[in-house]
Amino acid sequence: MTKRVDLFALSALPAVLYLLVIYAVPLLMLLTRSVTGAEGLTLAPYTAFLSDAFNWQIIANTLRVAGLVTLTCLVIGYPVAFALSWARGLAQAVLLLSIILPLSVGVVVKAFAWQIVLKRDGVVTAALMATGLFEEPPRLLFTETGLVLGAANVFLPFMILPIYSVAKLVDPRLTEAGATLGATPWKRFARITWPLTLPGVISGIAFTFSLSVSMYVIPSLLIGDRFQTLATLTGRSFLLMRNEALGSATAVLLLALAVAVVVGSTWFARRLGRAA
Amino acid sequence: MTATERLVRGLVWAMAAIGVVFLMTPLVVTVAVSFGSSSVFTLPPPEWSLRWYERLWTTRGLWSALGTSVQVAALSTAVSLVLGTLCAIALVRSRIPGREVIATFLVSPLMLPGLVIGIAMLQAFRALGLRDAFASLILAHVVLTLPYVVRTVLGALSLFDFTLIDAARTLGRSYGGALLRVLAPALLPAFLTSGVFAFLASMDNYPVSIFFTDAWTKTLPIQMLQYVEESPDPRIAAISTGLILLAVLALVIGDRLVGLKRLADF
């Protein structure tokens, strides 16, 4: 028996070794390389990057856009996740399909589609003009609004699915009990539904935020070169500018941001779990 | 149900309808444009036509990029299926310490920025003297497809009742025979589904592939992006429609094997 257990453990080795060599070690190398200069340990690339006011503008751009995308996804995604947990039959199939199908289509395809959608004579502009609120067609493509709209579209499933995974577990009898005990609908939401779905909301926010921070294709196609984020700067410094010192520093900043979001959200969700 | 509750329910359903339209917009627009005659993406198209599809035959670089993408996706998925399934079995059955840490490590490539993973690999491969674009793409894509296999197979294994194997052995099967006749059929749907979605993830990858392409070896998304920059015309929508069709096919297979609802498990 013990022999078989050892065999089982051994079969994990190939995958773990592969990831260590091809993935973990390169990431560690990137990290160590960015803090080693000619005379040993140095933080020079980071201090150089952070002492430039223009770069703070880039960091602000990155966080602002990611924040707006996450907020947009939460506002649309929360009710959609609930509708999905209530839906049965055809409605459920339609909702599931329109969440999973876009998720299975590549980001280049969707970003290109949004270029068409956001054009000055595109469908969104036509719809806005039809409301009669605009004197002349509003410019959307190559604006921050267009970028947020397109990115929110691409990342929305990553907000809906985690919320759905907890919303479907909420026992409807709890809110009924709240109603019987005289709680107003608002109070029932704030005291029962929201706290129960909070773990899903946190993981949805973590996914959408870290994806939006590191998006690269969507900004290149929807807003262009004038607007820089940490990710576009990182990509460009390797692919176009051949400035690898700068690119490595911003890559590590991106990595740190992503790890902070994942670790922070896990810690927060675990704390919630313990409190409940 | 009180009036307020009805109102809230109505608002939630209205938002769901808006959500469906919003999510489907890029796909519907892409397909519509690809079958239109207009070269400036007029919607709805003035008349329907297949001219953009006809032009695909003579589009430079398209078919070699498609070939590269399919080979990279097929090879990396095959490697991931073997490595990932073995590892998932180990994680469920063995008593190695830190199983959760290992599982998180294996799916972590999905949680970190692809761009950063790509850059790290680029520098490491260079340090090792590996300059071949195709080999680099395969090595990198195994890392990207492995999480899909580990996650899905791990999910299926945790639902599998391993006493069934003991039962098969009591009934006279050898240990290997029991694995083959009892475990394998139970795992097959998850195994195939994870393969399909791993393949799709590799086909669509952009942020990692961009660092491992050269003038001769380009994957389809990279080649498409080049077309977008050089000559954005509805041919790109026609290629996109092909990729959307591939995704539809993957969903049909996934639905048959494990059901749409299981695909939405997060």
PDB file of N, CA and C in Angstrom, chain A residues 54-96:
ATOM      1  N   PHE A  54       5.956  61.756 -14.927  1.00  0.00           N
ATOM      2  CA  PHE A  54       5.196  61.208 -16.044  1.00  0.00           C
ATOM      3  C   PHE A  54       4.795  59.757 -15.767  1.00  0.00           C
ATOM      4  N   ASN A  55       5.705  59.020 -15.117  1.00  0.00           N
ATOM      5  CA  ASN A  55       5.407  57.622 -14.813  1.00  0.00           C
ATOM      6  C   ASN A  55       4.302  57.481 -13.774  1.00  0.00           C
ATOM      7  N   TRP A  56       4.205  58.470 -12.865  1.00  0.00           N
ATOM      8  CA  TRP A  56       3.100  58.438 -11.908  1.00  0.00           C
ATOM      9  C   TRP A  56       1.778  58.623 -12.622  1.00  0.00           C
ATOM     10  N   GLN A  57       1.815  59.421 -13.697  1.00  0.00           N
ATOM     11  CA  GLN A  57       0.642  59.596 -14.536  1.00  0.00           C
ATOM     12  C   GLN A  57       0.233  58.235 -15.127  1.00  0.00           C
ATOM     13  N   ILE A  58       1.243  57.468 -15.541  1.00  0.00           N
ATOM     14  CA  ILE A  58       0.968  56.148 -16.121  1.00  0.00           C
ATOM     15  C   ILE A  58       0.363  55.211 -15.076  1.00  0.00           C
ATOM     16  N   ILE A  59       0.917  55.243 -13.868  1.00  0.00           N
ATOM     17  CA  ILE A  59       0.378  54.405 -12.797  1.00  0.00           C
ATOM     18  C   ILE A  59      -1.063  54.830 -12.489  1.00  0.00           C
ATOM     19  N   ALA A  60      -1.289  56.159 -12.457  1.00  0.00           N
ATOM     20  CA  ALA A  60      -2.644  56.664 -12.195  1.00  0.00           C
ATOM     21  C   ALA A  60      -3.603  56.211 -13.294  1.00  0.00           C
ATOM     22  N   ASN A  61      -3.169  56.306 -14.565  1.00  0.00           N
ATOM     23  CA  ASN A  61      -3.994  55.830 -15.685  1.00  0.00           C
ATOM     24  C   ASN A  61      -4.385  54.376 -15.487  1.00  0.00           C
ATOM     25  N   THR A  62      -3.377  53.549 -15.168  1.00  0.00           N
ATOM     26  CA  THR A  62      -3.593  52.115 -15.019  1.00  0.00           C
ATOM     27  C   THR A  62      -4.641  51.831 -13.947  1.00  0.00           C
ATOM     28  N   LEU A  63      -4.455  52.457 -12.776  1.00  0.00           N
ATOM     29  CA  LEU A  63      -5.357  52.168 -11.659  1.00  0.00           C
ATOM     30  C   LEU A  63      -6.748  52.742 -11.904  1.00  0.00           C
ATOM     31  N   ARG A  64      -6.815  53.949 -12.510  1.00  0.00           N
ATOM     32  CA  ARG A  64      -8.116  54.566 -12.753  1.00  0.00           C
ATOM     33  C   ARG A  64      -8.931  53.725 -13.729  1.00  0.00           C
ATOM     34  N   VAL A  65      -8.316  53.359 -14.855  1.00  0.00           N
ATOM     35  CA  VAL A  65      -9.044  52.567 -15.851  1.00  0.00           C
ATOM     36  C   VAL A  65      -9.459  51.223 -15.265  1.00  0.00           C
ATOM     37  N   ALA A  66      -8.540  50.565 -14.550  1.00  0.00           N
ATOM     38  CA  ALA A  66      -8.875  49.264 -13.958  1.00  0.00           C
ATOM     39  C   ALA A  66     -10.019  49.416 -12.951  1.00  0.00           C
ATOM     40  N   GLY A  67      -9.985  50.495 -12.174  1.00  0.00           N
ATOM     41  CA  GLY A  67     -11.049  50.739 -11.203  1.00  0.00           C
ATOM     42  C   GLY A  67     -12.388  50.957 -11.888  1.00  0.00           C
ATOM     43  N   LEU A  68     -12.395  51.766 -12.950  1.00  0.00           N
ATOM     44  CA  LEU A  68     -13.645  52.044 -13.663  1.00  0.00           C
ATOM     45  C   LEU A  68     -14.187  50.780 -14.327  1.00  0.00           C
ATOM     46  N   VAL A  69     -13.293  49.978 -14.915  1.00  0.00           N
ATOM     47  CA  VAL A  69     -13.731  48.732 -15.553  1.00  0.00           C
ATOM     48  C   VAL A  69     -14.349  47.808 -14.510  1.00  0.00           C
ATOM     49  N   THR A  70     -13.684  47.685 -13.354  1.00  0.00           N
ATOM     50  CA  THR A  70     -14.182  46.810 -12.297  1.00  0.00           C
ATOM     51  C   THR A  70     -15.547  47.280 -11.805  1.00  0.00           C
ATOM     52  N   LEU A  71     -15.692  48.602 -11.620  1.00  0.00           N
ATOM     53  CA  LEU A  71     -16.963  49.154 -11.154  1.00  0.00           C
ATOM     54  C   LEU A  71     -18.075  48.875 -12.167  1.00  0.00           C
ATOM     55  N   THR A  72     -17.785  49.120 -13.460  1.00  0.00           N
ATOM     56  CA  THR A  72     -18.777  48.861 -14.504  1.00  0.00           C
ATOM     57  C   THR A  72     -19.194  47.388 -14.487  1.00  0.00           C
ATOM     58  N   CYS A  73     -18.209  46.496 -14.370  1.00  0.00           N
ATOM     59  CA  CYS A  73     -18.507  45.062 -14.359  1.00  0.00           C
ATOM     60  C   CYS A  73     -19.350  44.692 -13.145  1.00  0.00           C
ATOM     61  N   LEU A  74     -19.072  45.308 -11.999  1.00  0.00           N
ATOM     62  CA  LEU A  74     -19.820  44.978 -10.780  1.00  0.00           C
ATOM     63  C   LEU A  74     -21.276  45.422 -10.913  1.00  0.00           C
ATOM     64  N   VAL A  75     -21.471  46.648 -11.445  1.00  0.00           N
ATOM     65  CA  VAL A  75     -22.829  47.192 -11.569  1.00  0.00           C
ATOM     66  C   VAL A  75     -23.670  46.333 -12.522  1.00  0.00           C
ATOM     67  N   ILE A  76     -23.065  45.907 -13.648  1.00  0.00           N
ATOM     68  CA  ILE A  76     -23.822  45.057 -14.580  1.00  0.00           C
ATOM     69  C   ILE A  76     -23.839  43.608 -14.088  1.00  0.00           C
ATOM     70  N   GLY A  77     -22.692  43.145 -13.602  1.00  0.00           N
ATOM     71  CA  GLY A  77     -22.531  41.723 -13.307  1.00  0.00           C
ATOM     72  C   GLY A  77     -23.331  41.228 -12.110  1.00  0.00           C
ATOM     73  N   TYR A  78     -23.467  42.062 -11.069  1.00  0.00           N
ATOM     74  CA  TYR A  78     -24.161  41.590  -9.867  1.00  0.00           C
ATOM     75  C   TYR A  78     -25.610  41.181 -10.161  1.00  0.00           C
ATOM     76  N   PRO A  79     -26.410  42.094 -10.773  1.00  0.00           N
ATOM     77  CA  PRO A  79     -27.779  41.649 -11.100  1.00  0.00           C
ATOM     78  C   PRO A  79     -27.818  40.493 -12.101  1.00  0.00           C
ATOM     79  N   VAL A  80     -26.892  40.492 -13.072  1.00  0.00           N
ATOM     80  CA  VAL A  80     -26.916  39.398 -14.062  1.00  0.00           C
ATOM     81  C   VAL A  80     -26.654  38.056 -13.365  1.00  0.00           C
ATOM     82  N   ALA A  81     -25.716  38.046 -12.403  1.00  0.00           N
ATOM     83  CA  ALA A  81     -25.421  36.806 -11.675  1.00  0.00           C
ATOM     84  C   ALA A  81     -26.662  36.319 -10.938  1.00  0.00           C
ATOM     85  N   PHE A  82     -27.434  37.269 -10.363  1.00  0.00           N
ATOM     86  CA  PHE A  82     -28.653  36.869  -9.653  1.00  0.00           C
ATOM     87  C   PHE A  82     -29.696  36.328 -10.607  1.00  0.00           C
ATOM     88  N   ALA A  83     -29.861  37.016 -11.744  1.00  0.00           N
ATOM     89  CA  ALA A  83     -30.819  36.540 -12.738  1.00  0.00           C
ATOM     90  C   ALA A  83     -30.449  35.120 -13.156  1.00  0.00           C
ATOM     91  N   LEU A  84     -29.130  34.862 -13.320  1.00  0.00           N
ATOM     92  CA  LEU A  84     -28.684  33.527 -13.731  1.00  0.00           C
ATOM     93  C   LEU A  84     -29.025  32.492 -12.661  1.00  0.00           C
ATOM     94  N   SER A  85     -28.925  32.898 -11.380  1.00  0.00           N
ATOM     95  CA  SER A  85     -29.215  31.919 -10.318  1.00  0.00           C
ATOM     96  C   SER A  85     -30.720  31.646 -10.198  1.00  0.00           C
ATOM     97  N   TRP A  86     -31.550  32.598 -10.662  1.00  0.00           N
ATOM     98  CA  TRP A  86     -33.004  32.375 -10.641  1.00  0.00           C
ATOM     99  C   TRP A  86     -33.469  31.636 -11.881  1.00  0.00           C
ATOM    100  N   ALA A  87     -32.771  31.850 -13.013  1.00  0.00           N
ATOM    101  CA  ALA A  87     -33.278  31.413 -14.313  1.00  0.00           C
ATOM    102  C   ALA A  87     -33.348  29.896 -14.414  1.00  0.00           C
ATOM    103  N   ARG A  88     -34.359  29.434 -15.152  1.00  0.00           N
ATOM    104  CA  ARG A  88     -34.489  28.008 -15.457  1.00  0.00           C
ATOM    105  C   ARG A  88     -34.786  27.880 -16.939  1.00  0.00           C
ATOM    106  N   GLY A  89     -34.560  26.706 -17.478  1.00  0.00           N
ATOM    107  CA  GLY A  89     -34.959  26.420 -18.854  1.00  0.00           C
ATOM    108  C   GLY A  89     -34.263  27.299 -19.867  1.00  0.00           C
ATOM    109  N   LEU A  90     -35.065  27.867 -20.780  1.00  0.00           N
ATOM    110  CA  LEU A  90     -34.506  28.625 -21.897  1.00  0.00           C
ATOM    111  C   LEU A  90     -33.732  29.853 -21.417  1.00  0.00           C
ATOM    112  N   ALA A  91     -34.309  30.593 -20.438  1.00  0.00           N
ATOM    113  CA  ALA A  91     -33.641  31.804 -19.951  1.00  0.00           C
ATOM    114  C   ALA A  91     -32.250  31.461 -19.409  1.00  0.00           C
ATOM    115  N   GLN A  92     -32.167  30.336 -18.698  1.00  0.00           N
ATOM    116  CA  GLN A  92     -30.888  29.918 -18.145  1.00  0.00           C
ATOM    117  C   GLN A  92     -29.892  29.588 -19.260  1.00  0.00           C
ATOM    118  N   ALA A  93     -30.383  28.879 -20.274  1.00  0.00           N
ATOM    119  CA  ALA A  93     -29.498  28.501 -21.372  1.00  0.00           C
ATOM    120  C   ALA A  93     -28.973  29.733 -22.101  1.00  0.00           C
ATOM    121  N   VAL A  94     -29.891  30.710 -22.352  1.00  0.00           N
ATOM    122  CA  VAL A  94     -29.486  31.935 -23.053  1.00  0.00           C
ATOM    123  C   VAL A  94     -28.438  32.693 -22.243  1.00  0.00           C
ATOM    124  N   LEU A  95     -28.694  32.836 -20.941  1.00  0.00           N
ATOM    125  CA  LEU A  95     -27.752  33.563 -20.087  1.00  0.00           C
ATOM    126  C   LEU A  95     -26.391  32.854 -20.029  1.00  0.00           C
ATOM    127  N   LEU A  96     -26.429  31.548 -19.796  1.00  0.00           N
ATOM    128  CA  LEU A  96     -25.177  30.795 -19.716  1.00  0.00           C
ATOM    129  C   LEU A  96     -24.383  30.927 -21.008  1.00  0.00           C
TER     130      LEU A  96
END
